XYZ file of C-alpha atoms in Angstrom:
553
model
C 25.347 -15.528 18.146
C 28.849 -13.999 18.387
C 29.522 -10.251 18.284
C 31.115 -10.388 14.805
C 28.058 -12.135 13.359
C 25.785 -9.657 15.141
C 27.645 -6.722 13.587
C 27.433 -8.369 10.155
C 23.697 -8.945 10.539
C 23.157 -5.391 11.755
C 24.973 -4.143 8.662
C 22.710 -6.337 6.532
C 19.642 -5.001 8.297
C 20.638 -1.365 7.795
C 21.176 -2.045 4.089
C 17.941 -3.998 3.913
C 15.736 -1.288 5.355
C 16.673 0.998 2.456
C 14.340 -1.034 0.224
C 11.521 -0.473 2.718
C 12.177 3.252 2.304
C 11.929 2.951 -1.509
C 8.491 1.268 -1.376
C 7.080 4.036 0.776
C 8.783 6.864 -1.085
C 7.530 5.881 -4.546
C 4.094 4.661 -3.453
C 3.184 7.770 -1.447
C 4.582 10.160 -4.047
C 1.926 8.889 -6.471
C -0.516 11.108 -4.550
C 1.273 14.171 -5.995
C 1.995 12.614 -9.387
C -1.644 11.600 -10.016
C -3.229 15.104 -10.051
C -0.243 16.339 -12.063
C -0.730 13.644 -14.710
C -4.473 14.315 -14.767
C -3.792 17.933 -15.699
C -0.832 17.144 -17.967
C -2.553 14.537 -20.108
C -6.186 15.736 -19.893
C -7.402 12.664 -17.996
C -10.582 11.995 -16.087
C -10.300 10.848 -12.462
C -10.569 7.154 -13.358
C -7.737 7.390 -15.893
C -5.529 9.209 -13.399
C -6.065 6.402 -10.868
C -4.642 3.912 -13.351
C -1.279 4.937 -11.868
C -2.318 3.005 -8.762
C -3.685 0.165 -10.866
C -0.325 -0.237 -12.616
C 1.714 0.193 -9.426
C -0.173 -2.024 -7.002
C -1.354 -4.463 -9.643
C 2.319 -5.255 -10.226
C 2.664 -6.418 -6.609
C -0.128 -8.927 -7.198
C 1.208 -10.136 -10.553
C 4.726 -10.546 -9.151
C 3.573 -12.576 -6.129
C 1.244 -14.671 -8.288
C 3.959 -15.460 -10.849
C 6.291 -16.603 -8.074
C 3.564 -18.880 -6.713
C 2.769 -20.305 -10.177
C 6.438 -20.971 -11.075
C 7.075 -22.497 -7.650
C 4.004 -24.715 -8.037
C 5.198 -25.899 -11.455
C 8.709 -26.561 -10.104
C 7.231 -28.032 -6.883
C 9.674 -26.008 -4.815
C 9.882 -22.480 -3.423
C 11.890 -20.731 -6.115
C 12.553 -17.667 -3.968
C 13.823 -19.816 -1.122
C 16.049 -21.697 -3.583
C 17.575 -18.410 -4.724
C 17.899 -17.118 -1.182
C 16.237 -13.942 0.059
C 19.424 -11.923 -0.536
C 19.432 -12.771 -4.257
C 15.698 -12.186 -4.409
C 16.240 -8.625 -3.190
C 19.100 -8.067 -5.655
C 16.979 -9.318 -8.583
C 14.091 -7.137 -7.424
C 16.316 -4.046 -7.222
C 17.658 -4.689 -10.730
C 14.098 -4.998 -12.087
C 13.207 -1.685 -10.381
C 16.366 -0.109 -11.857
C 15.180 -1.181 -15.306
C 11.771 0.317 -14.511
C 13.447 3.598 -13.512
C 15.285 3.669 -16.873
C 11.956 3.099 -18.634
C 10.422 5.922 -16.554
C 13.185 8.285 -17.731
C 12.336 7.365 -21.333
C 8.596 7.625 -20.643
C 8.709 11.152 -19.227
C 11.095 12.172 -22.007
C 8.538 11.020 -24.588
C 5.636 12.420 -22.537
C 3.574 9.238 -22.951
C 1.059 8.409 -20.188
C 0.761 4.749 -21.223
C 4.542 4.455 -21.227
C 4.650 6.002 -17.741
C 2.095 3.405 -16.540
C 4.211 0.606 -18.010
C 7.380 1.922 -16.391
C 5.694 2.218 -12.992
C 4.483 -1.372 -13.388
C 8.080 -2.566 -13.892
C 9.342 -0.523 -10.910
C 6.640 -2.046 -8.694
C 7.221 -5.552 -10.121
C 10.716 -5.247 -8.683
C 9.226 -4.010 -5.414
C 7.013 -7.126 -5.310
C 10.051 -9.399 -5.431
C 11.872 -7.208 -2.908
C 8.945 -7.231 -0.483
C 8.411 -10.998 -0.742
C 12.121 -11.433 0.045
C 12.793 -8.619 2.488
C 10.278 -9.374 5.252
C 11.386 -12.995 5.899
C 15.019 -11.893 5.340
C 14.690 -9.235 8.064
C 13.161 -11.833 10.355
C 16.097 -14.209 9.706
C 18.789 -11.662 10.638
C 18.891 -12.542 14.310
C 17.117 -14.413 17.050
C 13.474 -15.368 16.433
C 12.206 -13.572 19.515
C 13.599 -10.237 18.249
C 12.189 -10.578 14.720
C 9.223 -8.301 15.380
C 11.524 -5.450 16.470
C 13.461 -5.673 13.198
C 10.226 -5.696 11.188
C 8.870 -2.726 13.118
C 12.105 -0.808 12.485
C 11.771 -1.578 8.792
C 8.109 -0.536 8.892
C 9.085 2.747 10.527
C 11.596 3.448 7.764
C 8.916 2.586 5.189
C 6.684 5.188 6.785
C 9.500 7.739 6.723
C 9.618 7.165 2.962
C 5.862 7.746 2.668
C 6.260 11.017 4.566
C 9.173 12.366 2.508
C 8.020 11.088 -0.908
C 5.229 13.617 -1.527
C 7.512 16.476 -0.445
C 10.379 15.507 -2.739
C 8.159 14.820 -5.756
C 6.309 18.095 -5.192
C 9.637 19.977 -5.210
C 10.786 17.994 -8.258
C 7.635 18.903 -10.180
C 6.860 22.419 -8.997
C 9.990 23.657 -7.246
C 9.494 25.560 -3.988
C 7.376 28.307 -5.513
C 4.096 28.789 -3.647
C 0.796 29.408 -5.407
C 1.536 27.337 -8.515
C -1.582 26.555 -10.539
C -1.289 22.844 -11.334
C -3.395 23.120 -14.507
C -1.256 25.909 -15.961
C 2.051 24.419 -14.824
C 1.293 20.954 -16.211
C 0.731 22.355 -19.692
C 4.280 23.706 -19.890
C 6.352 21.799 -22.422
C 9.165 21.042 -19.958
C 6.968 20.297 -16.920
C 8.121 16.631 -16.777
C 11.856 17.400 -16.981
C 12.335 17.306 -13.208
C 10.759 13.853 -12.992
C 13.405 12.614 -15.414
C 16.134 13.928 -13.115
C 14.380 12.425 -10.073
C 14.271 8.947 -11.634
C 17.910 9.171 -12.682
C 18.619 9.660 -8.966
C 16.134 6.954 -7.882
C 17.432 4.451 -10.443
C 20.976 5.128 -9.249
C 19.920 4.389 -5.673
C 18.294 1.115 -6.746
C 21.513 0.091 -8.489
C 23.666 1.180 -5.548
C 21.526 -0.842 -3.117
C 21.807 -3.906 -5.389
C 25.586 -3.479 -5.481
C 25.769 -3.205 -1.673
C 23.898 -6.481 -1.313
C 25.917 -8.223 -4.022
C 29.354 -7.230 -2.788
C 28.585 -7.777 0.908
C 29.961 -11.322 0.866
C 29.546 -11.805 4.622
C 25.782 -11.350 4.448
C 23.764 -14.537 4.863
C 21.908 -15.866 1.809
C 18.728 -15.808 3.865
C 16.895 -19.096 3.395
C 14.069 -20.575 5.438
C 13.567 -24.211 6.420
C 9.904 -24.253 5.380
C 8.785 -26.672 2.676
C 6.718 -25.550 -0.312
C 3.105 -26.708 -0.199
C 1.290 -27.023 -3.507
C -2.335 -25.916 -3.973
C -3.363 -26.615 -7.565
C -7.002 -25.612 -7.190
C -6.097 -22.381 -5.420
C -3.587 -21.609 -8.181
C -6.184 -22.213 -10.924
C -8.699 -19.988 -9.105
C -6.171 -17.149 -8.783
C -5.234 -17.493 -12.456
C -8.937 -17.378 -13.411
C -9.463 -14.247 -11.292
C -6.413 -12.647 -12.954
C -7.554 -13.487 -16.505
C -11.025 -12.022 -15.859
C -9.546 -8.841 -14.313
C -7.162 -8.368 -17.241
C -10.019 -8.884 -19.722
C -12.227 -6.315 -17.987
C -9.500 -3.673 -17.751
C -8.419 -4.367 -21.345
C -11.982 -3.642 -22.482
C -12.096 -0.487 -20.318
C -8.833 0.688 -21.896
C -10.120 -0.022 -25.411
C -13.103 2.251 -24.818
C -10.719 5.160 -24.237
C -9.255 4.574 -27.686
C -12.713 5.257 -29.189
C -13.023 8.929 -30.233
C -16.821 8.785 -29.823
C -16.375 7.597 -26.234
C -13.903 10.403 -25.470
C -16.280 12.999 -26.899
C -19.345 11.700 -25.033
C -17.903 10.921 -21.622
C -14.887 13.207 -21.219
C -15.352 16.250 -23.426
C -19.167 16.427 -22.972
C -18.992 15.297 -19.333
C -21.603 12.545 -19.759
C -21.880 9.938 -17.007
C -20.265 6.614 -17.862
C -22.491 4.143 -16.019
C -21.233 1.184 -18.039
C -17.673 2.076 -17.056
C -18.738 2.199 -13.412
C -20.421 -1.198 -13.707
C -17.286 -2.658 -15.282
C -15.065 -1.212 -12.544
C -17.394 -2.513 -9.805
C -17.219 -5.926 -11.486
C -13.448 -6.041 -10.926
C -14.080 -5.806 -7.192
C -16.809 -8.464 -7.356
C -14.520 -10.828 -9.269
C -12.002 -10.773 -6.401
C -14.598 -11.052 -3.617
C -16.723 -13.771 -5.262
C -13.627 -15.679 -6.419
C -12.166 -15.868 -2.892
C -15.482 -16.780 -1.266
C -15.960 -19.507 -3.900
C -12.503 -20.858 -3.105
C -13.107 -21.025 0.658
C -16.644 -22.433 0.368
C -15.488 -25.177 -2.007
C -12.429 -25.893 0.129
C -14.612 -26.364 3.211
C -16.388 -29.249 1.432
C -13.252 -30.838 -0.079
C -9.945 -29.303 1.097
C -7.732 -31.343 -1.257
C -5.840 -29.057 -3.649
C -6.879 -25.836 -1.926
C -4.006 -25.534 0.537
C -4.277 -22.558 2.865
C -7.529 -21.360 1.303
C -9.466 -23.906 3.359
C -8.973 -21.662 6.394
C -11.717 -18.996 6.708
C -9.488 -16.707 8.825
C -7.070 -16.556 5.879
C -9.623 -15.941 3.112
C -11.440 -13.254 5.140
C -8.002 -11.887 6.043
C -7.091 -11.705 2.363
C -10.218 -9.614 1.760
C -9.444 -7.483 4.830
C -5.906 -6.852 3.571
C -7.313 -6.109 0.104
C -9.614 -3.510 1.718
C -6.812 -2.176 3.933
C -4.326 -1.552 1.107
C -7.149 -0.305 -1.112
C -8.418 2.272 1.378
C -4.893 3.334 2.371
C -4.047 4.096 -1.250
C -7.399 5.509 -2.375
C -7.625 8.096 0.405
C -4.204 9.476 -0.475
C -4.480 9.145 -4.242
C -7.830 10.948 -4.474
C -6.944 13.562 -1.851
C -5.235 15.824 -4.374
C -8.388 15.984 -6.513
C -10.489 16.652 -3.409
C -8.336 19.495 -2.077
C -8.354 21.372 -5.386
C -12.132 21.898 -5.116
C -13.541 25.157 -3.709
C -15.162 23.440 -0.691
C -11.725 22.273 0.394
C -9.779 25.487 -0.131
C -8.732 25.174 -3.806
C -5.352 23.823 -2.669
C -3.086 23.045 -5.616
C 0.513 22.557 -6.725
C 3.197 22.562 -4.015
C 0.581 23.458 -1.393
C -0.739 19.904 -1.709
C 2.504 18.406 -0.349
C 2.004 19.096 3.386
C -1.440 17.489 3.334
C -0.245 14.456 1.386
C 2.781 14.199 3.617
C 0.669 14.457 6.791
C -1.726 11.775 5.558
C 1.133 9.331 4.903
C 2.945 10.656 7.958
C -0.102 9.651 9.983
C 0.760 6.039 9.215
C 4.282 6.699 10.532
C 2.826 8.226 13.703
C 0.844 5.079 14.404
C 3.614 2.657 13.474
C 6.141 4.342 15.721
C 3.659 4.089 18.570
C 2.906 0.469 17.663
C 6.612 -0.396 17.842
C 6.899 0.609 21.517
C 6.001 -2.812 22.919
C 8.893 -4.603 21.174
C 11.321 -2.825 23.506
C 9.520 -4.286 26.550
C 9.115 -1.046 28.543
C 7.533 -1.150 31.968
C 3.776 -0.691 32.130
C 4.082 2.889 33.333
C 6.765 3.844 30.807
C 4.729 2.268 28.002
C 1.735 4.468 28.863
C 3.934 7.552 28.770
C 5.550 6.545 25.467
C 2.138 5.877 23.859
C 1.417 9.555 24.404
C 4.875 11.026 23.708
C 6.012 8.974 20.663
C 3.049 9.934 18.384
C 3.780 13.612 18.970
C 7.497 13.114 18.309
C 6.557 11.534 14.964
C 4.094 14.387 14.339
C 6.941 16.826 14.914
C 9.106 14.958 12.394
C 6.384 15.310 9.718
C 5.960 19.039 10.423
C 9.719 19.605 10.431
C 10.234 17.785 7.128
C 7.586 19.990 5.502
C 8.876 23.179 7.114
C 12.404 22.475 5.854
C 11.010 22.130 2.334
C 9.634 25.674 2.631
C 5.928 24.801 3.103
C 3.569 26.602 5.478
C 2.665 24.033 8.120
C 0.638 26.262 10.447
C -2.727 24.913 9.108
C -1.641 21.474 10.347
C -0.955 22.410 13.978
C -4.527 21.679 15.004
C -4.120 18.118 13.723
C -2.386 17.449 17.061
C -5.877 17.169 18.602
C -6.862 14.419 16.149
C -3.863 12.323 17.227
C -5.474 12.013 20.667
C -8.097 9.680 19.171
C -5.397 7.321 17.917
C -3.722 7.348 21.337
C -7.071 6.459 22.901
C -7.396 3.608 20.399
C -4.078 2.138 21.494
C -5.133 2.156 25.138
C -8.508 0.612 24.319
C -6.930 -2.053 22.075
C -4.878 -3.500 24.957
C -2.325 -5.044 22.537
C -4.919 -7.557 21.270
C -4.855 -7.639 17.442
C -8.546 -8.442 16.925
C -9.711 -5.856 19.428
C -7.289 -3.211 18.124
C -8.335 -3.913 14.536
C -12.010 -3.599 15.359
C -11.550 -0.362 17.335
C -9.355 1.298 14.707
C -11.695 0.084 11.957
C -14.654 1.717 13.700
C -12.665 4.919 14.308
C -11.739 5.060 10.640
C -15.369 4.436 9.701
C -16.540 7.349 11.871
C -13.789 9.619 10.510
C -14.782 8.934 6.912
C -18.452 9.619 7.703
C -17.473 12.937 9.332
C -15.445 13.769 6.216
C -18.440 13.017 3.994
C -20.829 15.169 6.015
C -18.552 18.221 6.359
C -16.212 20.361 4.244
C -13.135 22.517 4.829
C -10.591 21.849 7.555
C -12.851 19.489 9.513
C -13.336 17.199 6.524
C -9.651 17.411 5.504
C -8.525 16.390 8.988
C -11.138 13.612 9.059
C -9.893 12.132 5.795
C -6.220 12.538 6.744
C -6.899 10.780 10.066
C -7.608 7.645 8.068
C -3.821 7.234 8.048
C -3.738 7.234 11.862
C -6.276 4.420 12.079
C -4.794 2.403 9.215
C -1.268 2.565 10.625
C -1.313 -0.666 12.642
C -3.713 -2.719 10.510
C -1.176 -4.609 8.356
C 0.448 -6.527 11.272
C -2.921 -7.077 12.979
C -4.594 -8.516 9.862
C -1.508 -10.508 8.900
C -1.058 -12.153 12.315
C -4.754 -13.010 12.636
C -5.015 -14.365 9.078
C -2.079 -16.798 9.353
C -2.902 -17.958 12.891
C -3.372 -21.722 12.987
C -2.249 -22.368 9.399
C 0.584 -24.699 10.452
C 2.494 -25.991 7.426
C 0.492 -23.652 5.182
C 1.754 -20.496 6.969
C 4.268 -19.635 4.234
C 1.680 -20.200 1.499
C -0.895 -18.140 3.367
C 1.617 -15.318 3.714
C 2.169 -15.376 -0.063
C -1.591 -15.183 -0.665
C -1.829 -12.216 1.688
C 0.953 -10.335 -0.130
C -1.036 -10.812 -3.362
C -3.853 -8.812 -1.796
C -1.822 -5.645 -2.202
C -3.908 -5.830 -5.392
C -6.498 -3.809 -3.426
C -4.364 -0.732 -4.078
C -4.836 -1.309 -7.806
C -8.598 -2.014 -7.776
C -10.198 0.297 -5.205
C -8.626 3.661 -6.244
C -9.775 3.314 -9.895
C -13.225 2.325 -8.591
C -13.410 5.484 -6.494
C -12.022 7.457 -9.448
C -14.743 6.210 -11.780
C -17.364 6.921 -9.122
C -15.919 10.436 -8.678
C -16.370 11.075 -12.421
C -20.086 10.352 -12.004
C -21.115 11.672 -8.570
C -18.212 14.004 -7.702
C -14.977 13.536 -5.781
C -16.353 14.358 -2.306
C -19.297 11.907 -2.320
C -17.011 9.212 -3.760
C -15.337 8.979 -0.376
C -18.079 6.642 0.781
C -15.848 3.903 -0.737
C -13.393 4.262 2.209
C -16.417 4.016 4.542
C -17.199 0.565 3.163
C -13.568 -0.538 3.423
C -13.235 0.500 7.079
C -16.561 -1.203 7.823
C -15.324 -4.534 6.452
C -11.995 -4.258 8.305
C -13.862 -3.632 11.585
C -16.118 -6.617 10.797
C -13.064 -8.845 10.277
C -11.620 -7.761 13.615
C -14.883 -8.801 15.292
C -15.492 -11.989 13.263
C -12.021 -13.553 13.168
C -11.640 -14.121 16.899
C -14.754 -16.308 16.902
C -13.342 -18.293 13.968
C -10.034 -18.828 15.765
C -11.718 -19.818 19.022
C -13.702 -22.502 17.188
C -10.344 -23.897 16.018
C -9.023 -23.903 19.590
C -6.665 -20.992 19.042
C -6.398 -18.484 21.910
C -6.719 -14.730 21.669
C -3.017 -14.071 22.190
C -1.827 -13.681 18.600
C 1.640 -12.209 18.053
C 1.725 -8.999 16.037
C 4.594 -8.656 13.562
C 5.951 -5.709 11.648
C 4.068 -3.092 9.646
C 3.752 -2.566 5.921
């Protein structure tokens, strides 16, 4: 590759990673926006978590629609467009969503806000499906993982800054704001309108940069599209059932008798809990049905005949679900007396540190792509996490927040460093170790209160940080011509971020926010199980333990 082409591709990469920043910025900022909306619109915890349902459900719907339309056309529509155009179209959809968000906050309608967020994330779904293979195509194959890790690091920077910016947008820099009182002010949403004018402008600017950069490659792959009619029908059936369940749940909130009984009178909505649990069961049972049936007769099932993929889909579902639910419910947890009655702008450093914990791990996970010597790598595995920790503290300090309560979190980072050394760069081993560490951390958080519990729950971000590339690489190992299809199925499992947080929210309405954190315990347990189970599955297929780890999400 000549130097001129390299410069052009580097320019494309630097433009491309801006969209990775957007995903992290908007997604993580929901952790601040959720408790605000709960107070603003008088919601219960389940209703407030519908922000995640709308946001992450859009990722699933977007990926599924692409798969359905490609199956009907019998060609990969996104590949026919080119990844560059796919990103442009995705950015334009997100721009439209930002315009709708401006209108939604102007009208002060929660349902309108949910719809606008869905459109923003629908654009993100198309961007994400395009951006990861596009980043991989911008250079030599053997350096693809370094580009993906760079993009993942920028994504994590967005997750770190997002809560800070949205907190300032909503509350300003005034300390001690009571979120309940502030939310009831008539103009409390005005700043969000200004923020989305800015965000929408950035979406449009990024789309223009891609469109007018004529030297950028179109970004197409040579892979052929593999149809899987039975898998498609199963996914459509799962979607229809999920939509029907949530539609019924929504309709109950339109019933004044329901509102009086279960919200105003604080009665326990056990039927609502059963319905929400059923959404999880629909996904789990549907995928197990697909794999079991495909084992007997693989025709029409495509990639779903591979157990490592189907279990990997569930592991990724659990991973995204637990990543989102810890952060999204953290604001409600911290406002309780047992956790310091932290509210308003004071929430931002904790939200930022939780999402920043993912950045800490991803920066450390990116070390190996630069091929350092063994000794240097060991040093960097210790130094880099603390450099990233310093970046999170500095970002919060610049915003005017008191970060001294977070200094002690430096001790918790030592456990993640130990996990990297114990993992020995083996995806299955690393996944199992970090899954078990996350499991222990969640149990400690459940059994304690105050700073110990807060740090335990925040540390979930440290242990989740490297799970996306580990699960992804293990799930697509050995898929051959179905690798592209398997990757599309895995992206659909971002749906976990739309199912698990509302489930924890509904549980919190019944048993309390603190006990509801046993949901993350179950998620980490399954992820650890997958790390242990998958290597045996791969060995039976004659695939060795050396699985390449790609970039982070």
